[in-house]
Coordinates of C-alpha atoms in Angstrom, one line a residue:
Chain A
M1014 CA 0.0 -0.3 0.0
P1015 CA 1.5 3.6 -1.0
D1016 CA 2.4 5.9 2.0
M1017 CA -1.3 6.6 3.3
S1018 CA 0.2 9.2 5.9
A1019 CA 0.7 11.4 3.0
I1020 CA -3.0 11.6 1.9
V1021 CA -4.4 15.1 3.3
N1022 CA -8.1 15.8 3.7
P1023 CA -9.5 18.4 2.1
Q1024 CA -9.2 22.1 3.4
Q1025 CA -11.3 25.0 3.5
R1026 CA -9.6 28.6 4.2
Q1027 CA -12.5 30.7 6.0
F1028 CA -12.1 34.4 6.8
N1029 CA -12.6 34.7 10.7
P1030 CA -14.2 38.0 11.7
Y1031 CA -13.1 37.8 15.5
A1032 CA -9.7 38.1 17.6
E1033 CA -8.6 37.6 20.8
N1034 CA -6.9 40.9 21.9
G1035 CA -5.9 40.1 25.2
G1036 CA -6.3 42.1 28.3
T1037 CA -8.2 42.5 31.8
I1038 CA -10.7 45.2 33.4
L1039 CA -11.9 45.5 36.7
A1040 CA -14.6 47.3 38.2
I1041 CA -15.4 47.7 42.1
A1042 CA -18.3 49.6 43.7
G1043 CA -17.9 51.8 47.1
A1044 CA -20.7 53.4 48.9
D1045 CA -20.3 56.6 46.8
F1046 CA -17.8 56.1 44.6
T1047 CA -17.1 53.6 41.9
V1048 CA -13.5 52.5 40.2
I1049 CA -13.1 51.1 36.9
A1050 CA -9.7 49.7 35.6
G1051 CA -8.2 48.4 32.7
D1052 CA -4.5 47.6 31.5
T1053 CA -3.7 48.8 28.2
R1054 CA -1.9 46.0 26.5
Q1055 CA -3.5 45.0 23.3
S1056 CA -2.0 41.5 22.0
E1057 CA -2.7 38.9 19.5
G1058 CA -1.2 35.5 20.0
Y1059 CA 2.0 36.0 21.1
S1060 CA 2.7 39.3 20.0
I1061 CA 1.8 42.8 21.5
Q1062 CA -0.2 45.0 19.1
T1063 CA 0.4 48.1 21.2
R1064 CA 1.7 48.9 24.6
Y1065 CA -0.7 51.5 24.9
A1066 CA -4.3 50.8 23.7
P1067 CA -7.2 52.3 26.3
K1068 CA -10.2 50.0 27.2
V1069 CA -11.9 52.3 29.5
F1070 CA -13.9 55.0 28.4
H1071 CA -15.6 58.0 29.8
L1072 CA -19.4 58.6 28.9
T1073 CA -21.0 61.1 31.3
D1074 CA -20.1 63.1 34.4
R1075 CA -21.1 59.8 36.4
A1076 CA -20.7 56.8 33.6
V1077 CA -17.4 55.0 32.7
L1078 CA -17.2 51.8 30.2
A1079 CA -15.2 49.2 30.2
V1080 CA -14.7 47.0 27.2
N1081 CA -12.9 44.1 26.7
G1082 CA -12.7 41.0 24.3
F1083 CA -12.3 41.9 20.5
A1084 CA -10.5 45.3 20.5
A1085 CA -12.1 46.5 17.4
D1086 CA -16.0 45.7 18.3
G1087 CA -15.2 46.8 21.7
N1088 CA -13.8 50.5 20.4
M1089 CA -16.9 50.7 17.7
F1090 CA -19.3 49.7 20.3
V1091 CA -17.9 52.6 22.7
K1092 CA -18.4 55.0 19.9
K1093 CA -22.0 53.8 19.4
V1094 CA -23.2 53.8 22.8
K1095 CA -21.8 57.7 23.0
Q1096 CA -23.7 58.4 19.6
R1097 CA -26.9 57.1 21.6
L1098 CA -26.0 58.6 24.8
E1099 CA -25.7 62.0 22.7
W1100 CA -29.3 61.5 21.0
Y1101 CA -30.5 61.1 24.6
R1102 CA -29.1 64.4 25.4
H1103 CA -30.9 66.0 22.3
A1104 CA -34.2 64.8 23.4
H1105 CA -34.2 65.6 27.0
A1106 CA -31.5 68.2 28.0
K1107 CA -29.7 65.9 30.5
D1108 CA -27.6 63.0 30.5
M1109 CA -28.9 59.3 30.8
P1110 CA -29.1 57.6 34.3
L1111 CA -26.9 55.1 35.1
R1112 CA -29.5 52.3 35.0
A1113 CA -30.9 53.1 31.7
I1114 CA -27.4 53.2 30.4
A1115 CA -27.1 49.8 31.3
R1116 CA -30.4 48.8 30.0
L1117 CA -29.3 50.4 26.6
I1118 CA -26.6 48.2 26.4
Q1119 CA -28.5 45.3 26.5
T1120 CA -30.9 46.2 23.5
M1121 CA -27.7 47.3 21.7
L1122 CA -26.3 44.1 22.3
Y1123 CA -29.0 41.7 21.8
A1124 CA -29.5 43.5 18.7
Q1125 CA -26.4 41.9 17.0
R1126 CA -27.2 38.7 18.7
F1127 CA -26.9 36.9 15.2
F1128 CA -23.0 38.3 14.9
P1129 CA -22.2 39.4 18.1
Y1130 CA -20.0 42.4 19.6
Y1131 CA -17.3 39.9 20.7
V1132 CA -17.0 42.2 24.2
Y1133 CA -17.4 42.0 27.8
N1134 CA -18.5 45.0 28.9
I1135 CA -18.4 46.5 32.5
L1136 CA -20.3 49.9 33.2
G1137 CA -19.2 51.7 36.4
G1138 CA -20.7 54.8 38.1
I1139 CA -23.3 56.7 40.0
E1140 CA -26.6 55.7 40.2
E1141 CA -29.3 58.1 40.7
D1142 CA -29.9 57.4 44.4
G1143 CA -26.1 58.2 44.7
T1144 CA -24.7 54.9 45.4
G1145 CA -21.8 53.2 43.4
A1146 CA -22.8 50.7 40.9
V1147 CA -21.3 48.1 38.8
Y1148 CA -22.9 46.6 35.9
S1149 CA -21.5 43.6 33.8
F1150 CA -22.5 42.3 30.8
D1151 CA -22.3 39.3 28.3
P1152 CA -21.1 39.7 24.8
V1153 CA -25.1 39.2 23.8
G1154 CA -26.4 41.4 26.8
S1155 CA -27.2 39.4 29.9
Y1156 CA -26.6 41.6 32.9
E1157 CA -26.4 42.2 36.3
R1158 CA -25.6 44.5 38.8
E1159 CA -22.9 43.9 41.3
A1160 CA -20.4 45.4 43.6
C1161 CA -17.2 44.1 41.8
R1162 CA -16.5 42.4 38.7
A1163 CA -13.3 41.4 36.5
A1164 CA -13.4 40.2 33.1
G1165 CA -10.7 39.4 30.5
A1166 CA -7.8 37.5 29.8
A1167 CA -6.8 37.2 33.5
Q1168 CA -10.3 37.2 35.3
S1169 CA -9.8 33.9 36.5
L1170 CA -7.0 35.1 38.2
V1171 CA -8.4 38.5 40.0
Q1172 CA -12.1 37.7 40.2
P1173 CA -11.3 35.0 43.3
F1174 CA -9.2 37.6 44.6
L1175 CA -11.9 40.3 44.4
D1176 CA -14.5 37.7 46.2
N1177 CA -12.2 37.2 48.9
Q1178 CA -11.1 40.7 49.6
I1179 CA -14.5 42.7 48.6
Y1180 CA -17.2 40.1 49.6
F1181 CA -15.0 38.9 52.2
K1182 CA -16.1 34.7 50.7
N1183 CA -14.3 32.6 52.7
Q1184 CA -13.3 34.7 55.7
T1185 CA -14.7 34.9 59.3
P1186 CA -14.5 38.4 60.9
A1187 CA -12.6 39.0 64.3
Q1188 CA -14.7 38.1 67.1
G1189 CA -17.7 40.7 67.7
S1190 CA -16.7 42.6 65.0
S1191 CA -18.2 42.0 61.1
H1192 CA -17.1 42.9 57.8
P1193 CA -17.7 46.4 56.8
A1194 CA -20.3 46.8 53.8
H1195 CA -18.1 49.0 51.9
L1196 CA -14.5 49.7 51.5
P1197 CA -13.1 53.3 51.4
L1198 CA -11.3 54.6 48.2
P1199 CA -7.6 54.0 49.3
D1200 CA -8.4 50.5 50.2
V1201 CA -9.8 49.6 47.0
L1202 CA -7.7 51.5 44.7
S1203 CA -5.0 49.2 46.5
I1204 CA -6.8 46.4 46.2
V1205 CA -7.1 47.3 42.1
I1206 CA -3.3 47.7 41.9
D1207 CA -2.6 44.8 43.3
S1208 CA -5.0 42.6 41.2
F1209 CA -3.3 44.0 38.0
T1210 CA 0.5 43.8 39.6
S1211 CA -0.4 40.1 40.3
A1212 CA -2.2 39.6 36.9
T1213 CA 0.8 40.8 35.0
E1214 CA 3.1 38.4 36.9
R1215 CA 1.4 35.4 35.7
H1216 CA -0.3 35.8 32.7
I1217 CA 1.3 37.0 29.0
E1218 CA -1.6 38.9 28.0
V1219 CA -1.8 41.4 30.4
G1220 CA 0.9 44.2 31.6
D1221 CA 2.5 47.5 30.2
G1222 CA 0.0 50.0 31.8
L1223 CA -3.2 50.4 33.9
E1224 CA -5.9 53.1 33.6
M1225 CA -7.9 53.6 36.7
Y1226 CA -10.8 56.0 36.5
I1227 CA -12.5 57.0 39.8
V1228 CA -16.3 58.3 39.3
L1229 CA -17.3 60.5 42.5
A1230 CA -21.3 61.2 43.8
K1231 CA -22.0 64.7 44.2
G1232 CA -20.8 66.4 47.0
R1233 CA -18.3 63.6 47.4
T1234 CA -14.3 64.8 47.4
L1235 CA -11.2 62.5 47.3
P1236 CA -9.7 61.8 50.6
D1237 CA -6.3 62.9 51.1
A1238 CA -4.5 59.8 50.7
V1239 CA -5.5 60.0 46.8
T1240 CA -5.4 63.6 46.3
T1241 CA -1.5 63.1 46.9
L1242 CA -1.3 60.5 44.0
R1243 CA -2.4 63.7 42.1
P1244 CA -5.4 62.0 39.7
Q1245 CA -6.4 63.9 36.5
E1246 CA -9.7 65.3 36.8
L1247 CA -11.7 65.0 33.6
P1248 CA -14.3 67.9 32.5
S1249 CA -17.8 67.9 34.0
S1250 CA -20.8 69.3 32.7
A1251 CA -22.0 70.4 35.9
G1252 CA -19.9 72.4 38.5
D1253 CA -21.6 70.7 41.5
G1254 CA -22.5 67.1 40.2
E1255 CA -20.5 63.8 39.9
R1256 CA -16.7 63.6 39.0
V1257 CA -14.5 61.5 37.5
F1258 CA -10.9 61.2 37.7
V1259 CA -8.0 59.0 36.2
L1260 CA -5.2 57.6 37.5
K1261 CA -2.1 55.8 35.6
R1262 CA 0.3 53.4 36.7
D1263 CA 3.1 51.6 34.7
L1264 CA 2.8 47.8 34.5
K1265 CA 5.9 45.4 33.7
K1266 CA 6.5 45.2 30.2
D1267 CA 7.6 41.4 29.6
Chain B
M1077 CA -49.8 89.3 -3.1
F1078 CA -51.9 88.1 -5.7
R1079 CA -53.1 84.6 -6.5
N1080 CA -52.0 83.9 -10.0
T1081 CA -51.9 80.8 -11.9
Y1082 CA -48.1 80.3 -11.5
D1083 CA -48.2 79.6 -7.5
S1084 CA -49.6 75.9 -7.2
D1085 CA -46.8 73.8 -8.6
N1086 CA -43.1 73.9 -7.1
T1087 CA -42.1 73.2 -10.2
V1088 CA -43.7 76.1 -12.6
F1089 CA -41.9 79.4 -12.7
S1090 CA -43.9 82.7 -13.2
P1091 CA -43.8 84.8 -16.3
Q1092 CA -41.3 87.4 -13.8
G1093 CA -38.8 84.1 -13.2
R1094 CA -40.6 83.7 -9.5
L1095 CA -41.1 80.6 -8.1
H1096 CA -44.3 81.8 -5.9
Q1097 CA -44.4 78.7 -3.5
V1098 CA -41.0 79.5 -2.3
E1099 CA -41.8 82.9 -1.9
Y1100 CA -45.0 81.8 0.1
A1101 CA -42.6 79.7 2.2
L1102 CA -40.8 82.6 2.8
E1103 CA -43.9 84.3 4.4
A1104 CA -44.3 81.5 6.9
V1105 CA -40.7 82.5 8.2
K1106 CA -41.6 85.9 8.4
Q1107 CA -44.9 84.8 10.5
G1108 CA -43.1 83.0 13.1
S1109 CA -41.5 85.5 15.8
A1110 CA -38.7 86.9 16.0
A1111 CA -34.9 85.6 16.4
V1112 CA -31.9 87.5 16.4
G1113 CA -28.1 86.5 16.1
L1114 CA -24.9 88.6 16.3
R1115 CA -21.4 87.7 17.0
S1116 CA -18.1 89.2 18.2
N1117 CA -14.5 88.3 18.3
T1118 CA -15.0 85.3 20.7
H1119 CA -18.6 84.8 21.0
A1120 CA -21.6 84.2 19.0
I1121 CA -25.4 84.5 20.2
L1122 CA -29.1 84.1 19.7
L1123 CA -31.9 85.9 21.3
A1124 CA -35.3 84.4 20.3
L1125 CA -38.9 85.6 21.2
K1126 CA -41.2 82.5 22.3
R1127 CA -44.8 82.6 22.0
S1128 CA -47.5 81.1 23.8
S1129 CA -50.9 80.4 22.4
G1130 CA -52.5 81.8 26.0
E1131 CA -51.9 82.6 29.5
L1132 CA -52.6 78.8 30.3
A1133 CA -50.2 77.4 27.7
S1134 CA -46.4 76.5 27.8
Y1135 CA -44.2 79.3 25.5
Q1136 CA -43.2 77.1 22.2
Q1137 CA -39.3 76.4 21.6
K1138 CA -37.6 78.6 19.4
M1139 CA -33.8 77.2 20.4
F1140 CA -32.1 73.9 19.5
R1141 CA -28.6 72.5 20.5
I1142 CA -27.2 70.7 17.3
D1143 CA -24.1 69.6 18.7
D1144 CA -21.2 71.3 21.3
H1145 CA -20.0 73.6 18.8
V1146 CA -23.2 74.7 17.0
G1147 CA -26.8 75.6 18.0
I1148 CA -29.7 77.2 16.3
A1149 CA -32.8 79.5 16.5
I1150 CA -36.0 79.0 14.4
A1151 CA -38.7 80.9 13.0
G1152 CA -41.7 79.3 11.4
L1153 CA -43.4 76.3 11.2
T1154 CA -41.8 74.4 14.3
S1155 CA -43.0 70.7 13.2
D1156 CA -40.3 71.5 9.8
A1157 CA -37.8 72.8 12.5
R1158 CA -37.5 69.5 14.3
V1159 CA -37.0 67.5 11.2
L1160 CA -34.3 69.6 9.8
S1161 CA -32.8 69.9 13.4
N1162 CA -32.7 66.2 13.7
F1163 CA -30.9 65.8 10.5
M1164 CA -28.1 68.5 11.4
R1165 CA -27.9 66.3 14.5
Q1166 CA -27.5 63.5 12.5
Q1167 CA -24.9 65.0 9.9
A1168 CA -22.8 66.3 13.2
M1169 CA -22.7 63.3 14.6
G1170 CA -22.2 61.4 11.6
S1171 CA -19.0 63.6 10.5
K1172 CA -17.7 63.3 14.1
M1173 CA -17.6 59.3 13.8
V1174 CA -16.4 59.0 10.4
F1175 CA -13.7 62.2 10.8
N1176 CA -13.1 62.3 14.2
R1177 CA -13.6 65.9 14.5
P1178 CA -16.8 68.5 15.0
I1179 CA -18.6 69.3 11.7
P1180 CA -17.2 72.5 10.3
V1181 CA -20.1 75.2 10.6
N1182 CA -20.1 76.1 6.9
R1183 CA -20.4 72.5 5.5
L1184 CA -23.3 72.0 8.1
V1185 CA -25.2 74.9 7.0
S1186 CA -24.7 73.8 3.2
A1187 CA -25.7 70.3 4.0
I1188 CA -29.3 71.7 5.0
A1189 CA -29.2 74.4 2.2
D1190 CA -29.0 71.6 -0.4
K1191 CA -31.5 69.4 1.4
A1192 CA -33.8 72.7 1.4
Q1193 CA -33.4 73.2 -2.3
V1194 CA -34.5 69.7 -3.2
N1195 CA -37.6 70.6 -2.1
T1196 CA -37.9 74.0 -4.4
Q1197 CA -37.3 71.5 -7.4
E1198 CA -38.9 68.1 -7.0
Y1199 CA -42.6 68.2 -8.0
G1200 CA -45.0 67.3 -5.2
R1201 CA -43.0 68.4 -2.6
R1202 CA -43.2 71.5 -0.7
P1203 CA -40.5 73.8 0.7
Y1204 CA -39.6 73.6 4.3
G1205 CA -41.7 76.7 6.2
V1206 CA -39.0 77.2 8.6
G1207 CA -36.0 79.5 8.8
F1208 CA -32.7 79.2 11.0
L1209 CA -30.2 81.2 12.3
V1210 CA -27.1 78.9 13.2
I1211 CA -24.1 80.2 15.2
G1212 CA -21.0 78.0 15.2
L1213 CA -17.7 77.5 16.9
D1214 CA -14.6 76.2 14.9
H1215 CA -10.8 76.6 14.7
T1216 CA -11.4 80.0 12.5
G1217 CA -13.7 81.7 15.8
P1218 CA -17.5 82.2 16.5
H1219 CA -19.7 82.1 13.1
L1220 CA -23.1 83.1 12.8
Y1221 CA -25.5 82.0 9.3
E1222 CA -29.0 82.7 8.2
F1223 CA -30.5 79.5 6.5
S1224 CA -33.8 80.4 4.4
P1225 CA -36.2 77.8 2.9
S1226 CA -35.2 78.9 -0.5
G1227 CA -32.1 76.9 -0.1
T1228 CA -29.4 80.0 0.5
S1229 CA -27.4 80.9 3.7
F1230 CA -25.5 83.7 4.0
E1231 CA -23.2 84.2 6.8
Y1232 CA -23.3 87.5 9.2
F1233 CA -22.2 89.9 11.6
A1234 CA -25.8 90.2 12.6
V1235 CA -29.3 89.4 11.5
S1236 CA -32.7 88.8 12.6
I1237 CA -35.6 86.6 10.8
G1238 CA -39.3 86.3 11.9
A1239 CA -42.4 88.9 12.7
R1240 CA -41.2 92.5 13.0
S1241 CA -37.8 91.7 12.7
Q1242 CA -36.8 94.4 10.2
S1243 CA -37.0 96.9 13.5
A1244 CA -34.6 94.6 15.1
K1245 CA -32.1 94.8 11.9
T1246 CA -32.4 98.4 12.3
Y1247 CA -31.3 98.4 15.5
L1248 CA -28.3 95.8 14.5
E1249 CA -27.2 97.9 11.5
K1250 CA -27.1 100.8 13.6
H1251 CA -24.6 99.2 16.2
F1252 CA -23.0 96.2 14.7
E1253 CA -19.7 98.0 13.9
S1254 CA -19.2 97.6 17.9
F1255 CA -19.7 94.4 18.4
A1256 CA -16.4 92.9 17.2
D1257 CA -14.8 93.9 20.7
C1258 CA -17.7 93.7 22.9
S1259 CA -17.8 91.3 26.2
L1260 CA -20.3 88.6 26.3
E1261 CA -22.3 90.7 28.8
D1262 CA -22.6 93.9 26.5
L1263 CA -23.3 91.5 23.5
I1264 CA -26.3 90.1 24.9
R1265 CA -27.2 93.6 25.9
H1266 CA -27.5 94.3 22.4
G1267 CA -29.1 91.4 21.1
L1268 CA -32.0 92.4 23.9
H1269 CA -32.5 95.7 22.6
A1270 CA -32.4 94.4 19.0
L1271 CA -35.0 91.7 19.7
R1272 CA -37.0 94.4 22.2
E1273 CA -37.4 96.6 18.9
T1274 CA -39.7 93.6 17.5
L1275 CA -42.3 93.8 20.3
Q1276 CA -45.5 94.9 19.8
Q1277 CA -46.9 97.8 22.0
D1278 CA -47.3 97.0 25.6
K1279 CA -45.2 93.9 25.3
E1280 CA -42.3 93.3 27.3
L1281 CA -39.2 91.1 27.3
T1282 CA -39.3 88.6 30.4
T1283 CA -37.8 85.7 31.5
N1284 CA -40.7 83.3 30.4
N1285 CA -40.6 84.8 26.5
T1286 CA -36.8 85.1 25.8
S1287 CA -34.1 82.7 25.1
I1288 CA -30.7 83.2 25.0
G1289 CA -28.1 81.0 23.1
I1290 CA -24.5 81.2 23.4
L1291 CA -21.5 79.9 22.3
G1292 CA -18.0 80.7 23.7
L1293 CA -16.3 81.3 27.1
S1294 CA -18.8 81.4 30.5
G1295 CA -20.2 84.9 31.1
V1296 CA -20.0 86.4 34.6
H1297 CA -23.7 85.3 35.1
E1298 CA -22.6 81.8 34.4
S1299 CA -21.2 79.2 36.6
A1300 CA -17.4 79.5 35.9
G1301 CA -15.3 77.0 33.8
T1302 CA -14.2 77.3 30.8
S1303 CA -16.4 75.6 28.3
V1304 CA -17.3 77.1 25.3
N1305 CA -19.9 74.6 24.6
F1306 CA -23.4 75.9 22.8
R1307 CA -25.7 76.2 25.8
I1308 CA -29.3 77.6 26.2
L1309 CA -30.5 80.0 28.9
E1310 CA -34.4 80.5 29.8
G1311 CA -36.4 81.8 33.0
P1312 CA -34.6 82.9 36.0
P1313 CA -31.0 82.5 35.0
I1314 CA -31.9 85.5 32.1
E1315 CA -32.8 87.9 35.0
P1316 CA -29.5 89.6 35.2
Y1317 CA -29.2 90.1 31.3
L1318 CA -33.0 91.6 31.3
Q1319 CA -31.8 94.1 34.2
S1320 CA -29.1 95.3 32.1
M1321 CA -31.0 96.4 29.3
Q1322 CA -31.4 100.5 29.2
P1323 CA -35.0 101.6 30.2
K1324 CA -37.2 101.7 27.1
E1325 CA -37.8 105.5 26.0
V1326 CA -41.4 106.4 27.1
P1327 CA -42.8 108.6 24.3
P1328 CA -43.8 112.0 25.2
P1329 CA -47.6 112.3 26.2
S1330 CA -49.5 112.9 22.5
S1331 CA -50.5 116.4 21.7
A1332 CA -54.0 114.7 20.4
S1333 CA -55.1 114.4 23.7
V1334 CA -58.7 114.3 25.0
P1335 CA -59.9 117.9 25.3
P1336 CA -61.9 119.0 28.4
P1337 CA -65.3 117.8 28.4
T1338 CA -67.6 120.3 26.8
S1339 CA -70.8 122.0 28.7
G1340 CA -73.9 121.2 26.6
D1341 CA -74.4 124.6 25.3
E1342 CA -71.3 125.3 23.0
D1343 CA -71.6 123.5 20.1
V1344 CA -68.0 122.9 19.4
Q1345 CA -65.3 123.2 21.6
M1346 CA -61.9 124.0 19.9
S1347 CA -58.7 122.5 22.1
E1348 CA -56.1 125.1 23.2

């Protein structure tokens, strides 16, 4: 018999419309603030496409959207969400409330149910009642409000850490005390930074840089421990409303 | 205007070379309440007189935001205005999406002018019954345009449209040379004086019936900030600007006042 191992089965090439661009995003809600963070590395396979591609975007004075998965879909989706928010502003002369933005994102994602946006969205900000809120979405629009969520390449490393540190899972409080319902901002920022530095250590697709967005409720100011870090304040439409700050950090480049 | 046989169809010229339907559309603009626009080297503003159908009714909206750097005031059919302003918003947003920069104002005004022209040349369509004053801010500074349903647009230092707008134009023609270096507050004061000229006897500008649209840095009466974005002022925030107006000159008592009553005997009492 001739060499059977040389026979090759028919092959077909097909264009793959999606790509995996790596990276990780994370959001944590406080009592009257929310932190939304993402690393800035964009990769494909073992290559780095760029060390600085933002994944976290400021939508309104009180809403910040982080997108992760396929970068082209993520960037386009953010642009389309921003357009919808602009139409809302034209029609109602005010910004969309956070839970309305969350529902809008669901309908926009589900509208593409049969050719989805390959993005995991995390929406963070301040609700109408002044509390910090985090909404997380799957690529076709299933969503839920939570206290904290990590998504992306290092999700499996970061989310368990958050479950332990934010929800105090598998921890018993000291005698006579209980776990706090909400953590203060400096503690949350430390948890975020530690999450990313640790993820960078062990996951090749995470690194290069970290951008953290802090959304503060009306009337709330930054604690001194945070102002010393000199965050950049983003311009807001109203002087006395919610405010958004950005902190940038380097992450290891290897 | 006389009715004649050349004015029913949009697509029929009159022997004088006029399109009467378009001219009738311009009449609709002249029936709307007045709107005034003027600009300096740093700011462009719009002022509009809002009409209400009665004491119980709300005042008709006269101003629309198109984008951070473009705003309009309307005169004429408000429903047509909503359709055209929606179109302008789509154009502005689409241009920003595709080219990653705010739409140049002259391009936006040309877009609605071209759209309006179609309705003056296609059979069976009627012209839009609304005129706009468009203010915009781009890298070459503040701009003011007038758009009319004939499909033409012009750029101005100062202009007004709507009912009795000629009176406002007269005021603007008198003072426009001083506008270039005006502060925002002085510019608004000039605009309010011009708008006041269009009022009928014993009506006055109030916080209810006046709208002010502003492009350029915040003035002293606005909350501090470095935003130059288009904003509409209505209601109580207008009060300081109304206060800054010069009081209207009261005309001297008329010499044709009523003569003293006659006693029954004299048949004619000549006035003194």
